[in-house]
Short mmCIF file of C-alpha atoms and ligand atoms in Angstrom, two decimals:
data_model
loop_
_atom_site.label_atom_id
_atom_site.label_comp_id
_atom_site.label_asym_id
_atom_site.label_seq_id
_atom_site.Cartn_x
_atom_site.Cartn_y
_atom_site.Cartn_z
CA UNK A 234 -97.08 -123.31 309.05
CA UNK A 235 -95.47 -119.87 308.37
CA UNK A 236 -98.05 -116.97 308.39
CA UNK A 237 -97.10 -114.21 306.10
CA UNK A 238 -98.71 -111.07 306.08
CA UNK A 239 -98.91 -109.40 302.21
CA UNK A 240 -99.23 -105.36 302.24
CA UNK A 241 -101.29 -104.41 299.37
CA UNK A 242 -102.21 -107.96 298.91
CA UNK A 243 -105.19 -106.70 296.37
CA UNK A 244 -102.45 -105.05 294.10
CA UNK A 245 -101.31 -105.79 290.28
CA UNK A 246 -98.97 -107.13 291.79
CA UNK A 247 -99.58 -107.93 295.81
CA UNK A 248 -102.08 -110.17 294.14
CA UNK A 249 -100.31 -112.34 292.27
CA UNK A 250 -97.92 -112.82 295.60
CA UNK A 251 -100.72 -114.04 297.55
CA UNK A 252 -101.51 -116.96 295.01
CA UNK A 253 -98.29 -117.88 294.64
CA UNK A 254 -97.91 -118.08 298.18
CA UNK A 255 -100.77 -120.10 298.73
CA UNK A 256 -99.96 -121.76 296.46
CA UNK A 257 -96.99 -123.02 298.13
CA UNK A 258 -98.64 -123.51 301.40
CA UNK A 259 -97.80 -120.86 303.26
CA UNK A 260 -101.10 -119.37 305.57
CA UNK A 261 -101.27 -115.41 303.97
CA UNK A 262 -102.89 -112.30 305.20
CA UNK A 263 -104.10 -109.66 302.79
CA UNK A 264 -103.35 -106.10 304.43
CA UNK A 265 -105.19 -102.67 302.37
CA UNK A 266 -107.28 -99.70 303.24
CA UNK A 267 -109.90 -101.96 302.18
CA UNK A 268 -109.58 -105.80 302.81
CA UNK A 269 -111.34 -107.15 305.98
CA UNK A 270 -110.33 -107.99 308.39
CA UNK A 271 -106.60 -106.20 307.86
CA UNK A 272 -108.37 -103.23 306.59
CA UNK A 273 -105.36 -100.66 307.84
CA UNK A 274 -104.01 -97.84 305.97
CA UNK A 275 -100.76 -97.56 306.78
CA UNK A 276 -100.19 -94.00 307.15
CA UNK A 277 -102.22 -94.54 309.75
CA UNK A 278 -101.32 -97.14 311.23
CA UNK A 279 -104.42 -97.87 313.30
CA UNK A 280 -104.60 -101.73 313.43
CA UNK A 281 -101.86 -103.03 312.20
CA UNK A 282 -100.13 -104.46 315.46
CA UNK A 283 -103.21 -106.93 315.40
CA UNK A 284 -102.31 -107.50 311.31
CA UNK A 285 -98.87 -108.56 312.20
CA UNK A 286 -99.06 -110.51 315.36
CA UNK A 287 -97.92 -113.80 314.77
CA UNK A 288 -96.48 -113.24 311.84
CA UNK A 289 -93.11 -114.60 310.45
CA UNK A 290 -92.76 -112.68 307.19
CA UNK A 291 -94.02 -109.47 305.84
CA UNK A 292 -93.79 -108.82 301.89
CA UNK A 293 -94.57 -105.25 301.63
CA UNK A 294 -96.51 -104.05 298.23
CA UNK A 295 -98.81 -101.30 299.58
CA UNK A 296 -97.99 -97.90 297.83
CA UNK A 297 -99.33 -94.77 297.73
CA UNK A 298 -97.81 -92.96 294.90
CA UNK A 299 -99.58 -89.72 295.97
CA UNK A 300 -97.10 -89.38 299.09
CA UNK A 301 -96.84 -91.29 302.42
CA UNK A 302 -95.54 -94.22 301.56
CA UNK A 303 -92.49 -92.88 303.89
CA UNK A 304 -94.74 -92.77 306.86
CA UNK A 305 -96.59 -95.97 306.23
CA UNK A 306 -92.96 -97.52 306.39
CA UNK A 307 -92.11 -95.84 310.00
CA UNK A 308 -95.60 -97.48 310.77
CA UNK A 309 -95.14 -100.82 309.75
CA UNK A 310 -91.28 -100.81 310.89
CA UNK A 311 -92.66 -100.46 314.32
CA UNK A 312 -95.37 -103.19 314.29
CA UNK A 313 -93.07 -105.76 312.86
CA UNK A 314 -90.07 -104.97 315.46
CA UNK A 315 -92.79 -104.70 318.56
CA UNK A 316 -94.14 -108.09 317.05
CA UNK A 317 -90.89 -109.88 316.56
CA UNK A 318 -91.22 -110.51 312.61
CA UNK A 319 -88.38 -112.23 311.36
CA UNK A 320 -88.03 -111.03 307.71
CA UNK A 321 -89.47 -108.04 305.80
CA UNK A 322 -89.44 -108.04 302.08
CA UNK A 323 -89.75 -104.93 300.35
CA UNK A 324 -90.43 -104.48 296.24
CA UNK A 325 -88.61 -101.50 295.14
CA UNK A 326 -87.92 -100.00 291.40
CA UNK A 327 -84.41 -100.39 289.30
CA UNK A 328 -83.17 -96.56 289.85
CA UNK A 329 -84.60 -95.01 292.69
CA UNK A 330 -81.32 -93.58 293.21
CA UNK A 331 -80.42 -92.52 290.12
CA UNK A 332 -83.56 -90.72 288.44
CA UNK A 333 -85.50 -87.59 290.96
CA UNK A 334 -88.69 -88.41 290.79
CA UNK A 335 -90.53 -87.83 293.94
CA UNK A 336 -92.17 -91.23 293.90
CA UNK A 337 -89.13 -92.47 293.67
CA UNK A 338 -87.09 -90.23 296.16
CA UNK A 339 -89.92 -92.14 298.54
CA UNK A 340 -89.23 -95.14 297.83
CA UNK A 341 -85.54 -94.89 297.71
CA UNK A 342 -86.02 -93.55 301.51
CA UNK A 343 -88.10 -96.88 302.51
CA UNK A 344 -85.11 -98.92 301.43
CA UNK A 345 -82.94 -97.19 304.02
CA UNK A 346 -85.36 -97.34 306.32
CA UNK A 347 -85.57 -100.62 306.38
CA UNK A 348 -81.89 -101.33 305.67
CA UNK A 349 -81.54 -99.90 308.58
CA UNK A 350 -84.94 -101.35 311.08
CA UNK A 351 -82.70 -103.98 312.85
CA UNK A 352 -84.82 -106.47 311.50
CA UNK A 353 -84.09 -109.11 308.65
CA UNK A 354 -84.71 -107.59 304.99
CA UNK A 355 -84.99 -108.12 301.60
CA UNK A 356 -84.87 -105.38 299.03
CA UNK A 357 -85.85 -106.17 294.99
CA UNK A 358 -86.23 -103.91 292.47
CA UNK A 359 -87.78 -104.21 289.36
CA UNK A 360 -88.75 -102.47 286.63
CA UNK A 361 -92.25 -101.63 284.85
CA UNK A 362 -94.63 -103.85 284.53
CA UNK A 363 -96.27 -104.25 281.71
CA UNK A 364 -99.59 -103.24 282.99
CA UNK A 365 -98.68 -99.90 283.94
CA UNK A 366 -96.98 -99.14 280.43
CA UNK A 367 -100.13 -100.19 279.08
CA UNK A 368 -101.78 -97.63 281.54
CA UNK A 369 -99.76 -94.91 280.31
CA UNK A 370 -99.89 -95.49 276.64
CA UNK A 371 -103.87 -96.11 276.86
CA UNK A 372 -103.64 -93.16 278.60
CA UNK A 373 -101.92 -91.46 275.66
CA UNK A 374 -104.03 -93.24 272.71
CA UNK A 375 -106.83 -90.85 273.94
CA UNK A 376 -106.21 -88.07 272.19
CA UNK A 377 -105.98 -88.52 267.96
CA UNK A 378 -102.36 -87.57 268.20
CA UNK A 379 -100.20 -89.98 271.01
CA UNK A 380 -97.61 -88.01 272.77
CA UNK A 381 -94.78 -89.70 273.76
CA UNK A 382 -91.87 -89.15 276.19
CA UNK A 383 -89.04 -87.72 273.20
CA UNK A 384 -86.29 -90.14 273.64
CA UNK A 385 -86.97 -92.40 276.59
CA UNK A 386 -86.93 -96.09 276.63
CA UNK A 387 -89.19 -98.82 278.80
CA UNK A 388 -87.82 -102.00 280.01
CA UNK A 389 -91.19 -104.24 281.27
CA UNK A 390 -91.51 -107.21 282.23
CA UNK A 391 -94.44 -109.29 283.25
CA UNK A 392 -96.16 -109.10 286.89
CA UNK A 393 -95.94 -112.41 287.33
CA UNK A 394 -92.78 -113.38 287.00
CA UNK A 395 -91.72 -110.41 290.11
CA UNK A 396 -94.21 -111.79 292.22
CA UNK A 397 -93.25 -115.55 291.57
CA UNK A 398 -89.33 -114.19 292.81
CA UNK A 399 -91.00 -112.18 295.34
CA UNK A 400 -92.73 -115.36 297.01
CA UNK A 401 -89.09 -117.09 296.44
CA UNK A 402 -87.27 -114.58 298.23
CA UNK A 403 -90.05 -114.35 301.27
CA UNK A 404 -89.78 -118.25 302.03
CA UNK A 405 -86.10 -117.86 301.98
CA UNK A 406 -83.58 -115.87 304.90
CA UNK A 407 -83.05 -112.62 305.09
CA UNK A 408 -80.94 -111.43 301.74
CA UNK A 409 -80.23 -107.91 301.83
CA UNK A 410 -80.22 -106.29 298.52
CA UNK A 411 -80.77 -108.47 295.83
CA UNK A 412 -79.97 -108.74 291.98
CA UNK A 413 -82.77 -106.65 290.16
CA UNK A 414 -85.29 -107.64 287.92
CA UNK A 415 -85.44 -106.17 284.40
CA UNK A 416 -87.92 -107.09 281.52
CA UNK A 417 -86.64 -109.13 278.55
CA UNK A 418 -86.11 -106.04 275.97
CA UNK A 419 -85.23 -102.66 276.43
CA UNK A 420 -87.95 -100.53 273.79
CA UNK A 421 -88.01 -96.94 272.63
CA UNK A 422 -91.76 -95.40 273.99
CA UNK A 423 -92.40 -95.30 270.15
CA UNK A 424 -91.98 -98.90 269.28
CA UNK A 425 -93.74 -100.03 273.25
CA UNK A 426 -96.55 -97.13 271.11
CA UNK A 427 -96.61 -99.04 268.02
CA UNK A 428 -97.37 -102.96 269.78
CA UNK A 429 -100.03 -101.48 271.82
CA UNK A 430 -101.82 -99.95 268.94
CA UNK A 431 -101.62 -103.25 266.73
CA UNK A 432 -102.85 -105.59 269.44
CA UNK A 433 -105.67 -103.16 269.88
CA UNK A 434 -106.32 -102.63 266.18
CA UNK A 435 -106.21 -98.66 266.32
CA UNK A 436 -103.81 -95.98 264.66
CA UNK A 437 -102.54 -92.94 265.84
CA UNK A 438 -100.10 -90.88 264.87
CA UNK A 439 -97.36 -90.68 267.31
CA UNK A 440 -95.55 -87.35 268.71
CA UNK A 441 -92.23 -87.11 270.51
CA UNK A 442 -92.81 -84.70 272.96
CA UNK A 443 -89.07 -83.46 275.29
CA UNK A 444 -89.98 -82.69 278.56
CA UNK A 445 -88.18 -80.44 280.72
CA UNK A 446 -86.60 -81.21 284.63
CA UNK A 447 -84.40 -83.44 286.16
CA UNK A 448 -86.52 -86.76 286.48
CA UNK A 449 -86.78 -86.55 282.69
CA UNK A 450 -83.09 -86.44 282.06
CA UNK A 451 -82.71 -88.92 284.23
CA UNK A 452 -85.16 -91.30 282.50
CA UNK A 453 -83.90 -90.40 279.25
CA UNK A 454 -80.33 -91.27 280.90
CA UNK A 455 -81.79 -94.53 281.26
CA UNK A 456 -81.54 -94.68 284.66
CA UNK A 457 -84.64 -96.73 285.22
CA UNK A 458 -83.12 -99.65 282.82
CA UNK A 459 -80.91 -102.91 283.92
CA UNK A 460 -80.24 -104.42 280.33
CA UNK A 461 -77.53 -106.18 282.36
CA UNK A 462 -80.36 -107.86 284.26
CA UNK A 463 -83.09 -108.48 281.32
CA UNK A 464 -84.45 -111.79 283.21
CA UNK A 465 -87.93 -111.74 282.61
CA UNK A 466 -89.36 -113.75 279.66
CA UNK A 467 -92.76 -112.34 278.78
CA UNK A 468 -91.80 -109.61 276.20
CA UNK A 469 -94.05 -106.95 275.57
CA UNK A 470 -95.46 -107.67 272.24
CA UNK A 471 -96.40 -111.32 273.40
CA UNK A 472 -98.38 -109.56 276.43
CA UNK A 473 -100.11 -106.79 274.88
CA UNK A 474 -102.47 -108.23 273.10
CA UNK A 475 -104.21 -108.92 276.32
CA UNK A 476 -104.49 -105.30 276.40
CA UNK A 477 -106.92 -105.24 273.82
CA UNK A 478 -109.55 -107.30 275.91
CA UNK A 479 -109.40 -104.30 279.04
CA UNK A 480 -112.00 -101.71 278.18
CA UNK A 481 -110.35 -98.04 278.06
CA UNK A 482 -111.85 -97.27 281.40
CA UNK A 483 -111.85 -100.73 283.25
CA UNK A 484 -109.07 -99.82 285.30
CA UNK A 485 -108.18 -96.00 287.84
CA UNK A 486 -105.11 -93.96 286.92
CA UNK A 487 -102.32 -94.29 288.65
CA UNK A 488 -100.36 -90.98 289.00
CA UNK A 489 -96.84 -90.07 288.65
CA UNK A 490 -95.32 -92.91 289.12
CA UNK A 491 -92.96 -93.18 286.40
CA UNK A 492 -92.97 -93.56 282.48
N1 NAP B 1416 -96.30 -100.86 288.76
C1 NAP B 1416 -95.03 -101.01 288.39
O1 NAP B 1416 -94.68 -100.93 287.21
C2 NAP B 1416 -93.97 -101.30 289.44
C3 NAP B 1416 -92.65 -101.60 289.06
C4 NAP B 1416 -91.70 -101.88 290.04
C5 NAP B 1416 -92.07 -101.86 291.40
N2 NAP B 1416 -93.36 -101.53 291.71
C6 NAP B 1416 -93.72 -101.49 293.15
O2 NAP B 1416 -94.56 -102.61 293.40
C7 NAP B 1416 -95.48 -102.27 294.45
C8 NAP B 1416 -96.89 -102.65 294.02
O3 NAP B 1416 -97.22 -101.93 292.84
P1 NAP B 1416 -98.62 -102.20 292.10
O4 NAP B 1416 -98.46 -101.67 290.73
O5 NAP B 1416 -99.05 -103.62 292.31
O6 NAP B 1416 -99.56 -101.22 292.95
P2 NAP B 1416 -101.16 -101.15 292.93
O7 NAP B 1416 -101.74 -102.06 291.92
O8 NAP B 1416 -101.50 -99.70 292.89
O9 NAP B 1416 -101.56 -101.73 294.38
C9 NAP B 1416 -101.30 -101.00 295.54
C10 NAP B 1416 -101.79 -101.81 296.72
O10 NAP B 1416 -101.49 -101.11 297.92
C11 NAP B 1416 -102.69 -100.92 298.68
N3 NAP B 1416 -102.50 -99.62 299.34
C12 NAP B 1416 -102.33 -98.41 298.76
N4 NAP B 1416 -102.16 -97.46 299.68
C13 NAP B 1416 -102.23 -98.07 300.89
C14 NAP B 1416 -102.16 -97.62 302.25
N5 NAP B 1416 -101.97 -96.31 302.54
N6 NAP B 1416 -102.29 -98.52 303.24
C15 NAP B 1416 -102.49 -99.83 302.97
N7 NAP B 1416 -102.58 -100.32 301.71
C16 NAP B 1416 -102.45 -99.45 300.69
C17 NAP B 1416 -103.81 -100.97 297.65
O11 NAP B 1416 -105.04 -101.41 298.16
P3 NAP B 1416 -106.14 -100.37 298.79
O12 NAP B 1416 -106.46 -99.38 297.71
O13 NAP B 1416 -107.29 -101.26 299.20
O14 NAP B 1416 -105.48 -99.75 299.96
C18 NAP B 1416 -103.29 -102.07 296.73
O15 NAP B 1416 -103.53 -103.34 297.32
C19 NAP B 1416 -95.24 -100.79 294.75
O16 NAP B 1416 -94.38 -100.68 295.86
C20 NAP B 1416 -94.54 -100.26 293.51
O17 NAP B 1416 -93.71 -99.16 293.78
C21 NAP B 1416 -94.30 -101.27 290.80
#
């Protein structure tokens, strides 16, 4: 049986790898700061040769947007090479490269990282999910008057359909960079605004707010979008009105770490 180890395997997403996994037989480990008995942080490092011995496949959804996601790479580079793992699969986001955003200058380094490990890798990126546009426009619906990034579009798509392509790509070989993943409709933050506030039965009156610096140019460039890749098929509007079951506070905030 192949053993596959799953960083941030308690995730929005790492979560929904692990079932569909195990769903497909495979045997999976769950690796986090907090999941026993591959409780490792991988900035760190400490115990993570003993997470990946054995293992075949590594699909690697830990993140730390606060900063050392760079490090945790170098750390589990290193395990996986010393342990003789076959293929590492790594979930990225859809223009890394092309908007400055710290998070994302991060992330865009872990895909040269392990472009360049020596071992056999798998890069996807994908866009938003739909949860963590949710997040943000909760977030917003705080205050009586919703501000809103002036002139910037979201492209989500639904956390399980990445994770089901995810678990795909980790039971086949080694694919290098693959086609991303892009939600089914590109929205303006206004009209993502407006859905979120029906399904949860409140009004607000919405403000476009420009914000200054290079990340936000690039966003409003678009440079986080793939309409050329719009595969998913859960639109927004038919997955927010799950948002009105969450209670405002049922779930942390996640910082910086993109629209
Ligand atoms: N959210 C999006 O819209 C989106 C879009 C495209 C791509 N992505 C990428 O998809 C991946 C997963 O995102 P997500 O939204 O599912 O994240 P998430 O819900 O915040 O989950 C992060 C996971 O990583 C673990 N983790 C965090 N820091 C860690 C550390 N230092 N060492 C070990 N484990 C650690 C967390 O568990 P513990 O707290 O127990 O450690 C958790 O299991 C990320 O790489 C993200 O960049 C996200």
């Amino acid at each position: 049986m192949t053993t596959i180890l799953v960083t941030g395997g308690t995730g929005t997403l790492g979560r929904l790898v692990v079932e569909c996994l195990r769903a497909d037989g495979a045997e999976v480990r769950v690796l986090s700061r907090h999941s026993r008995p591959y409780a490792v942080d991988l900035r760190e490092g400490t115990g993570l040769d003993a997470a990946v011995e054995g293992v075949d496949t590594v699909v690697h959804c830990a993140s730390t947007p606060r900063g050392g996601d760079d490090r945790a790479a170098g750390h589990l580079i290193g395990a996986a090479r010393r342990a003789g793992v076959r293929h590492l699969v790594y979930v990225s986001i859809v223009g890394v490269d092309r908007v400055p955003l710290g998070y994302y200058r991060t992330k865009l380094a872990v895909e040269e990282m392990i472009e360049g490990s020596g071992l056999g890798w798998t890069v996807l990126r994908a866009t938003q999910f739909h949860d963590l546009v949710v997040e943000v426009l909760r977030n917003a619906a705080r205050l009586p008057v919703m501000p809103l990034p002036a002139g910037v579009a979201d492209q989500p798509i639904e956390v399980a359909e990445v994770a089901a392509r995810l678990a795909e790509l980790a039971a086949g070989e080694p694919a290098g960079r693959v086609p991303d993943m892009g939600g089914p409709e590109v929205l303006p933050f206004r009209e993502l605004a407006r859905t979120y506030l029906r399904a949860i039965g409140q009004h607000r009156r919405l403000l476009d707010v420009p914000l200054a610096g290079k990340a936000y140019r690039g966003f409003r460039a678009g440079g986080h979008l793939t309409p050329e890749r719009a595969v998913g098929t859960v639109t927004f509007e038919e997955f927010s009105p799950s948002a009105s079951l969450r209670a405002p506070d049922a779930r942390p905030t996640r910082a910086s770490t993109g629209p």
